[in-house]
mmCIF file of C-alpha atoms in Angstrom:
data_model
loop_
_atom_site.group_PDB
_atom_site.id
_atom_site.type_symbol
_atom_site.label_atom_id
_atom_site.label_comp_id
_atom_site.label_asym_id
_atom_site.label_seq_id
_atom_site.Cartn_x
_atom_site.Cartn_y
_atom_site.Cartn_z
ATOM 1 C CA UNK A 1013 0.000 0.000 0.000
ATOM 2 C CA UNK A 1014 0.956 3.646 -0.815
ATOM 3 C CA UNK A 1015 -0.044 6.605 0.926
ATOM 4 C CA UNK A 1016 -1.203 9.402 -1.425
ATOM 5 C CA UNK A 1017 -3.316 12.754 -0.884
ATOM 6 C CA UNK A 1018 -6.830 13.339 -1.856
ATOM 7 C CA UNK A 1019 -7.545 16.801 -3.911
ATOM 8 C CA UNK A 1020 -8.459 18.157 -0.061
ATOM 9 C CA UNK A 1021 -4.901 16.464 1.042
ATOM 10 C CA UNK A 1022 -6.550 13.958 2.823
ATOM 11 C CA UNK A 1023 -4.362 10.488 3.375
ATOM 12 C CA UNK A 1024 -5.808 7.817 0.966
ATOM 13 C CA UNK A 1025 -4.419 4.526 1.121
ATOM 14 C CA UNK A 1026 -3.631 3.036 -2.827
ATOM 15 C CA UNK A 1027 -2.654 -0.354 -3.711
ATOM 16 C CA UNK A 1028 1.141 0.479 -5.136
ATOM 17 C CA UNK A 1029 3.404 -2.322 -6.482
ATOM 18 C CA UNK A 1030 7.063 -1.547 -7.391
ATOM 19 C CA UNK A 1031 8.004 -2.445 -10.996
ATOM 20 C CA UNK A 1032 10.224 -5.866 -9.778
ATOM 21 C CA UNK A 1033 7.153 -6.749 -7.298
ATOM 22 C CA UNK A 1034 4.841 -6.618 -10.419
ATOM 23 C CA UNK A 1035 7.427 -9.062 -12.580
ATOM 24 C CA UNK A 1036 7.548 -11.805 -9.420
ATOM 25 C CA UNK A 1037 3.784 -11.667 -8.690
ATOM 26 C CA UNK A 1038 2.775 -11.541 -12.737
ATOM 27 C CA UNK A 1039 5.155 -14.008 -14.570
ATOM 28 C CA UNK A 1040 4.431 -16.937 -12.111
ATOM 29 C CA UNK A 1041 0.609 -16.312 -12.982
ATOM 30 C CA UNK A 1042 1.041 -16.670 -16.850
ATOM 31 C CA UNK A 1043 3.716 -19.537 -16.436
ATOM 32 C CA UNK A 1044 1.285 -21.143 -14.215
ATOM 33 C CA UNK A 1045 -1.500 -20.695 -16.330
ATOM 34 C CA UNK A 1046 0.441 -21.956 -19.503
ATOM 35 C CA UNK A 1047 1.599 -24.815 -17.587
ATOM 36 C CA UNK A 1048 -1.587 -25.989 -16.547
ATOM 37 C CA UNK A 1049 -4.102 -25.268 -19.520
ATOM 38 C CA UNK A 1050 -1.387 -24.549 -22.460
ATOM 39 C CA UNK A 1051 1.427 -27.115 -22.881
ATOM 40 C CA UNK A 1052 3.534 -25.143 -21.339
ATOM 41 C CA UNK A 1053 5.176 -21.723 -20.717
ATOM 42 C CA UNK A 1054 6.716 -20.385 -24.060
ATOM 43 C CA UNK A 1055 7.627 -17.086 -25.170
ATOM 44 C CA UNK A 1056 6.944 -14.571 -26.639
ATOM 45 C CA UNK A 1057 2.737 -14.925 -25.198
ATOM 46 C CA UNK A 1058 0.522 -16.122 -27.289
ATOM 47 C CA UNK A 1059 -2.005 -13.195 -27.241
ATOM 48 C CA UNK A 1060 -4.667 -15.931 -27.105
ATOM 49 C CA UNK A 1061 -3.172 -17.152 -23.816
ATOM 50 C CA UNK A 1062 -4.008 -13.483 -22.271
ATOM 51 C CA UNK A 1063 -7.216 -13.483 -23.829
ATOM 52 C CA UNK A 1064 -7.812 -17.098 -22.601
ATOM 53 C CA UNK A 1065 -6.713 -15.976 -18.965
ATOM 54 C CA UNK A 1066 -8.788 -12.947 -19.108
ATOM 55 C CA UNK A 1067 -12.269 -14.974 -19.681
ATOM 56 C CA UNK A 1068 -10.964 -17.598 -16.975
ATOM 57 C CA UNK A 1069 -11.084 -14.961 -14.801
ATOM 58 C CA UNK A 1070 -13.563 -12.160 -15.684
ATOM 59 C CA UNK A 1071 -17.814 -12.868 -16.184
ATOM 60 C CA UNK A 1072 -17.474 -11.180 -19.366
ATOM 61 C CA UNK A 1073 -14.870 -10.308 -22.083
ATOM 62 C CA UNK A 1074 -16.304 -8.645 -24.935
ATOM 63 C CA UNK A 1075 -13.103 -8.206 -27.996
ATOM 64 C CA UNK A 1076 -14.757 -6.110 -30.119
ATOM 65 C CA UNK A 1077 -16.775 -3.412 -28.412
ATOM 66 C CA UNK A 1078 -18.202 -0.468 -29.829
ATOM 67 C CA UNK A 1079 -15.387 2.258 -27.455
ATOM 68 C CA UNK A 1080 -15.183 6.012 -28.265
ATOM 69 C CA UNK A 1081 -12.313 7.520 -29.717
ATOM 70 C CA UNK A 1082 -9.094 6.851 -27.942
ATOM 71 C CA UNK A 1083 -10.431 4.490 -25.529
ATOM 72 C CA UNK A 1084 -8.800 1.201 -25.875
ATOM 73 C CA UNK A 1085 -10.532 -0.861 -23.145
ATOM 74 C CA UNK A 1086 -12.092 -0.964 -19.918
ATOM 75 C CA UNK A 1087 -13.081 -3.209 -17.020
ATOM 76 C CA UNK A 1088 -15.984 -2.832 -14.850
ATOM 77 C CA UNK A 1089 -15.922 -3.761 -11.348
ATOM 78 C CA UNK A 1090 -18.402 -5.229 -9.242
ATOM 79 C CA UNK A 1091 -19.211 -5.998 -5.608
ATOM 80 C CA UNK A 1092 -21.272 -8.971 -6.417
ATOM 81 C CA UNK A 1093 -19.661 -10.934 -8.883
ATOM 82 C CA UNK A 1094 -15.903 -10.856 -11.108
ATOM 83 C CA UNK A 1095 -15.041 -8.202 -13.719
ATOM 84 C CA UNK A 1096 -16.227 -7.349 -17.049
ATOM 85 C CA UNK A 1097 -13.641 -6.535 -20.068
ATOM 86 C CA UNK A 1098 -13.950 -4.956 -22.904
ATOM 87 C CA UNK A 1099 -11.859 -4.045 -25.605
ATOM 88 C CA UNK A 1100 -12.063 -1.641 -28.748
ATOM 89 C CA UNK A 1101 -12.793 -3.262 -31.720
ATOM 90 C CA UNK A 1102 -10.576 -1.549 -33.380
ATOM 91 C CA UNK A 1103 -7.885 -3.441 -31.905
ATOM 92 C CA UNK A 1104 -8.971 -6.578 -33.877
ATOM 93 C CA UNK A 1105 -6.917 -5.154 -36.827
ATOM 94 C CA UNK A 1106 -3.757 -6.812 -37.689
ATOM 95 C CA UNK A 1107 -1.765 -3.775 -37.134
ATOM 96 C CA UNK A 1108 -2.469 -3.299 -33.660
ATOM 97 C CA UNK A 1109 -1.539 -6.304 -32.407
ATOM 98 C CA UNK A 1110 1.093 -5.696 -30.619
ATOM 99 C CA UNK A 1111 -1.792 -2.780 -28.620
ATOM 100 C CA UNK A 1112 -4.388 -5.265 -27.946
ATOM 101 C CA UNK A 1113 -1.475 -6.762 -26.594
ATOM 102 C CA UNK A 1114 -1.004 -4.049 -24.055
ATOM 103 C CA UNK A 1115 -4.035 -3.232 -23.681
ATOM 104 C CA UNK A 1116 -5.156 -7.211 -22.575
ATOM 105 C CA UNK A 1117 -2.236 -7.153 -20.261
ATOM 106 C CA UNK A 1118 -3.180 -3.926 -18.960
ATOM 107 C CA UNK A 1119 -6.868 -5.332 -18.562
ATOM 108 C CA UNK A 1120 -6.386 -8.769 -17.037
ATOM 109 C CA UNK A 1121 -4.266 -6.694 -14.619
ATOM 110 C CA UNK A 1122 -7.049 -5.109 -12.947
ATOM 111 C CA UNK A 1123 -8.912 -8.580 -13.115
ATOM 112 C CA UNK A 1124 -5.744 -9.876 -11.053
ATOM 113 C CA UNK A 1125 -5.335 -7.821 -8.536
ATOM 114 C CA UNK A 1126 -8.040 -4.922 -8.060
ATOM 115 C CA UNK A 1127 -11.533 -7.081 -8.624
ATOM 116 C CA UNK A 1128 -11.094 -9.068 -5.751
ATOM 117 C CA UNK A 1129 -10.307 -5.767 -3.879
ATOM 118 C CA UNK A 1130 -13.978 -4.748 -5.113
ATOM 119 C CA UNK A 1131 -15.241 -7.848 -4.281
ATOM 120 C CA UNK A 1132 -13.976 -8.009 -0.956
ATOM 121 C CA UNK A 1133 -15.009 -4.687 0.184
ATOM 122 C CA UNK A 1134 -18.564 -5.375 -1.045
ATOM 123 C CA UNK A 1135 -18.635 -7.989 1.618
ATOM 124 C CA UNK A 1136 -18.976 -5.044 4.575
ATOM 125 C CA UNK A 1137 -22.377 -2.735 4.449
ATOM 126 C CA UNK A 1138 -19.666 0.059 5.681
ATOM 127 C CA UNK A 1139 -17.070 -0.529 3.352
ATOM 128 C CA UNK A 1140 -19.243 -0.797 0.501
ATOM 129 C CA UNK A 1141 -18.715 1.362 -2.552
ATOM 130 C CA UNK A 1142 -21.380 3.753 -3.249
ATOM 131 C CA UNK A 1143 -21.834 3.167 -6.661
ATOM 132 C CA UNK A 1144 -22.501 -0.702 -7.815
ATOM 133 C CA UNK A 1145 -19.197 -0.604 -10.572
ATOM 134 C CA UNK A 1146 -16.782 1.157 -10.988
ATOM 135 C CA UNK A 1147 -15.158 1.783 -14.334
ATOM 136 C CA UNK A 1148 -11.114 1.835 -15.080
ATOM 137 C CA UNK A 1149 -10.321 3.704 -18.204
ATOM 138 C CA UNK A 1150 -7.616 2.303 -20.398
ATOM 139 C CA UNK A 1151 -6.004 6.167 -21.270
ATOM 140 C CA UNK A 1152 -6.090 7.754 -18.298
ATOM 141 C CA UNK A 1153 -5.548 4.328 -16.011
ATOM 142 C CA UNK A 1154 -7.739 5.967 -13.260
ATOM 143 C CA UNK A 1155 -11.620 5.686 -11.841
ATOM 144 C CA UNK A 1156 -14.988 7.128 -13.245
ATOM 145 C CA UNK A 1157 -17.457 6.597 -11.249
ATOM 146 C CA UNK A 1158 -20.888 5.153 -12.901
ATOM 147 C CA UNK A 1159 -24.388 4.585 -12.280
ATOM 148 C CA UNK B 107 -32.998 -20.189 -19.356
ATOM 149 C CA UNK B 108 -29.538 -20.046 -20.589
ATOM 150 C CA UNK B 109 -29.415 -17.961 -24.250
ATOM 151 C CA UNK B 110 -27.889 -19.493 -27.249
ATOM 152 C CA UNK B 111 -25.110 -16.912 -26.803
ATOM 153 C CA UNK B 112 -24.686 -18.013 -23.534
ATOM 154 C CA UNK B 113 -24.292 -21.705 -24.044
ATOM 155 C CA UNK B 114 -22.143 -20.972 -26.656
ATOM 156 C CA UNK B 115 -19.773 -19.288 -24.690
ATOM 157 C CA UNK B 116 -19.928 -21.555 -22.223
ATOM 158 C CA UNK B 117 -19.042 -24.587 -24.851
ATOM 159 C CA UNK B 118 -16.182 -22.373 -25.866
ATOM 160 C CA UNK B 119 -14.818 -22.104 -22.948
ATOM 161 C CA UNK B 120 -14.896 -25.439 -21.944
ATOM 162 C CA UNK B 121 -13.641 -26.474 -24.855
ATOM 163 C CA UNK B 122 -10.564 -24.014 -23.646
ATOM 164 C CA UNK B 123 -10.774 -22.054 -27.097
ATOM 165 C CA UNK B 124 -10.704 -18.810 -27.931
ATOM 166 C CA UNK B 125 -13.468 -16.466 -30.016
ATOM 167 C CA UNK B 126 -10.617 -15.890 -32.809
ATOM 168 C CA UNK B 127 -9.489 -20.075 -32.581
ATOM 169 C CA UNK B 128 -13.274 -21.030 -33.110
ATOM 170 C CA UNK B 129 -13.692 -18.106 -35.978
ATOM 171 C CA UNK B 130 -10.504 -19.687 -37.743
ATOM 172 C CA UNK B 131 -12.437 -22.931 -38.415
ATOM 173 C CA UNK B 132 -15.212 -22.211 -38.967
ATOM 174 C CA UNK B 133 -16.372 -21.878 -42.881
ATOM 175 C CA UNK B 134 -19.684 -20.214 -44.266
ATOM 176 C CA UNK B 135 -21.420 -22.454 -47.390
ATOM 177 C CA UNK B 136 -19.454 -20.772 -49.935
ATOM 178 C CA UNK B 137 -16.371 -21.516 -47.882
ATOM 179 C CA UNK B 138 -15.731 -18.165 -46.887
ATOM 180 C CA UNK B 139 -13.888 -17.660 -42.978
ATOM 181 C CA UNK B 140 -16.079 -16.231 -40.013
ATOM 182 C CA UNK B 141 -15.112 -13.312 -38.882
ATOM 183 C CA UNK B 142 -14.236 -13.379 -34.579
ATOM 184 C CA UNK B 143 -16.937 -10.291 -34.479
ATOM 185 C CA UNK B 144 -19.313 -12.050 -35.494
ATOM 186 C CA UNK B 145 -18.541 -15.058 -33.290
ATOM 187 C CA UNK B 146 -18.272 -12.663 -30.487
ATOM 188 C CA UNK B 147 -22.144 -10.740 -31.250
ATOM 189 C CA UNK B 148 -23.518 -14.201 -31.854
ATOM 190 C CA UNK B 149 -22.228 -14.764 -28.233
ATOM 191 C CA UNK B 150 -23.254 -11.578 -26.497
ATOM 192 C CA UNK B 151 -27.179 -12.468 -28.101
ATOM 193 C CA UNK B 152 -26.698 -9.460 -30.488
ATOM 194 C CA UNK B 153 -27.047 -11.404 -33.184
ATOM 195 C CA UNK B 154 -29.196 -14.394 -34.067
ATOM 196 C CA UNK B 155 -28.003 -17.506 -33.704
ATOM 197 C CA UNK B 156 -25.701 -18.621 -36.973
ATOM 198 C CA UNK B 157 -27.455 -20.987 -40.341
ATOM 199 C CA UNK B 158 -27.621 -24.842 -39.617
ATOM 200 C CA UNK B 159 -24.731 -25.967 -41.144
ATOM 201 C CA UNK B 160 -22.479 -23.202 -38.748
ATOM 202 C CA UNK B 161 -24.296 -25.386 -35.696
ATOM 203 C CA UNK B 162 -23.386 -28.163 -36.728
ATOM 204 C CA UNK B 163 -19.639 -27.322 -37.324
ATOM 205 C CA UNK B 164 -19.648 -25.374 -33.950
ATOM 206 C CA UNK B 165 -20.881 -28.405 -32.271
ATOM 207 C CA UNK B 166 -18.277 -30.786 -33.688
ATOM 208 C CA UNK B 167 -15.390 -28.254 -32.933
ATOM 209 C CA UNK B 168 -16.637 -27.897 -29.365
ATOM 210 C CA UNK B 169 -17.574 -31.287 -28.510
ATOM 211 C CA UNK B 170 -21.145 -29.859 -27.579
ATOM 212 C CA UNK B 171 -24.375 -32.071 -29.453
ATOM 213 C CA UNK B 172 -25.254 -30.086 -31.912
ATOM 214 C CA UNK B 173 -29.225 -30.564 -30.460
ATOM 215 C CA UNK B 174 -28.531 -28.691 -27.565
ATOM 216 C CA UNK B 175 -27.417 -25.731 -29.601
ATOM 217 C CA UNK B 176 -30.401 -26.391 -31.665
ATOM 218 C CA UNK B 177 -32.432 -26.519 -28.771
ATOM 219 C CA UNK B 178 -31.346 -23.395 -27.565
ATOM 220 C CA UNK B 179 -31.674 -21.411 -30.783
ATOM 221 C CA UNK B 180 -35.160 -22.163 -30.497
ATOM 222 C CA UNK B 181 -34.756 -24.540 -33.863
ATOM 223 C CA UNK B 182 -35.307 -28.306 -34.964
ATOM 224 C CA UNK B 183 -32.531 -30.261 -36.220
ATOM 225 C CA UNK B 184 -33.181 -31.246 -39.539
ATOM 226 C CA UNK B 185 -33.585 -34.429 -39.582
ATOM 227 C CA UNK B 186 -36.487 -34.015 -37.183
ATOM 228 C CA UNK B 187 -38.323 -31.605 -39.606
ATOM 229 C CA UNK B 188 -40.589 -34.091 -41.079
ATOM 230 C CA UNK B 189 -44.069 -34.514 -42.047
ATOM 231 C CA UNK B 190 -45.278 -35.835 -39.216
ATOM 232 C CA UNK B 191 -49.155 -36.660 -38.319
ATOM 233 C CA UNK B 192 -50.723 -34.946 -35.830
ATOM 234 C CA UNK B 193 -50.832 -37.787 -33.014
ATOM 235 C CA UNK B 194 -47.047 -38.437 -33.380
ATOM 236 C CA UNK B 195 -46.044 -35.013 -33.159
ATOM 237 C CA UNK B 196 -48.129 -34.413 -29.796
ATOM 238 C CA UNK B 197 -46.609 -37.494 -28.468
ATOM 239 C CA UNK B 198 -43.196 -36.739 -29.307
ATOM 240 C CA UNK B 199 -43.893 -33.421 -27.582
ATOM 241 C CA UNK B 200 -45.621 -35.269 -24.654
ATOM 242 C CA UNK B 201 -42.043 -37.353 -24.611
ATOM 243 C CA UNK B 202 -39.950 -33.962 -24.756
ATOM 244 C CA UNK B 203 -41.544 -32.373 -21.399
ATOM 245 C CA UNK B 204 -41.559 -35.343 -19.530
ATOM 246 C CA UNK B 205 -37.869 -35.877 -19.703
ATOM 247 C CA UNK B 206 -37.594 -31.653 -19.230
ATOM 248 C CA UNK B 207 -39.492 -32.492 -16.381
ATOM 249 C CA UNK B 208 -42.266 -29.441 -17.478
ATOM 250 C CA UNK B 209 -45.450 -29.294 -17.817
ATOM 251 C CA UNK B 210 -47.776 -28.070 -20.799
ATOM 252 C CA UNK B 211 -48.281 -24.457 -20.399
ATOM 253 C CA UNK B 212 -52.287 -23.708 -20.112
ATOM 254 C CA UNK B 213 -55.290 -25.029 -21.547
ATOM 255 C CA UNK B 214 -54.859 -26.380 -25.372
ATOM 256 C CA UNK B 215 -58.143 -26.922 -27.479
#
């Protein structure tokens, strides 16, 4: 955990992994993952592996939504029950491989590590969010709140 | 009950395969490809569910019967479509609820 400062200046805890505490908590999850349901770990990622560990782990993925302008992905949290993904359809074009790429990585992250946060918090009637989801933008990487 | 899109995904899953791995094998009459978004709205229930003969590939690449995709499309298989008389048709139907284990909805003339 990090402490940061609300726009008041207010301590707010934030989950905060270091760069080399990301790479030992994320590679054993993909090895393990190829290992078990893949063969095998082999490199480079198959992006179908991410995409395969993304629906494993999230109630929805949708590949080719309809996204405005800019907006490569998002994934909706939700108190009751895992993560939805979705991802621009514009990503499905050969050329932008290697950003669906990123932007599934990016994605599955917040299925990893901050759904279960959601999840878990939902459990307590004080703790519980106000609104039911809670939206991560893939270009600015930070909440929007929605109804 | 479960949608078509959703048994499909479920199959496809299962089956440990991805929307763009199913799409890749899967051939329209004139042998074009499938496109994956097209896979993928046929899954999310935005579109109908796909012609006969894409059921019955899906349900050999999936290892699903291809009647319980039928079933859930709200469609016959085609060898069932025949020209059956009245009294056979009522008692295959009678046969079809009692293994669903349902009941004939309201009063029939």
């Amino acid at each position: 955990m990090k402490v940061l400062r609300d726009p008041l200046g207010r301590p707010i805890k934030r989950l905060y992994f270091k760069t080399e505490e990301l790479d030992d908590r994320c590679e054993p999850i993909i090895r393990e993952f190829m290992d078990r349901r893949s063969g095998g770990f082999s490199l480079p990622i198959p992006t179908d592996e991410i995409i395969r560990m993304i629906e494993a782990d999230a109630d929805d993925l949708d590949m080719y939504a309809d996204l405005p302008e800019g907006l490569d992905g998002f994934t909706e949290f939700f108190v009751d029950r895992k993560p939805r993904v979705q991802v621009s359809a514009r990503l499905s074009d050969p050329r932008y491989e290697n950003r669906l790429r990123t932007t599934l990585g990016h994605e599955y992250g917040h299925v990893w590590f901050h759904a279960p946060l959601w999840r878990q918090f939902g459990k307590h009637p004080d703790r519980r969010p106000a609104t039911p989801s809670w939206v991560c933008h893939r270009d600015t990487s930070c909440g929007r709140s929605r109804k | 009950m479960k949608t078509f899109g959703q048994v499909l995904t479920e199959a496809r899953k299962g089956a440990g395969l991805t929307q763009r791995e199913v799409a890749s094998r899967l051939r329209r009459e004139d042998g074009r490809p499938v496109d994956p978004p097209y896979l993928n709205a046929v899954e999310h229930d935005h579109r109908y569910p796909p012609e006969d003969h894409l059921i019955e590939q899906l349900a050999k690449i999936l290892g699903i019967s291809a009647d319980v995709l039928y079933f859930h499309a709200n469609r016959q298989p085609a060898d069932v479509k025949t020209e059956g008389d009245q009294a056979r048709v009522e008692a295959a139907y009678r046969a079809f609820r009692k293994v669903l284990g349902v009941k004939l909805a309201g009063k029939r003339k």
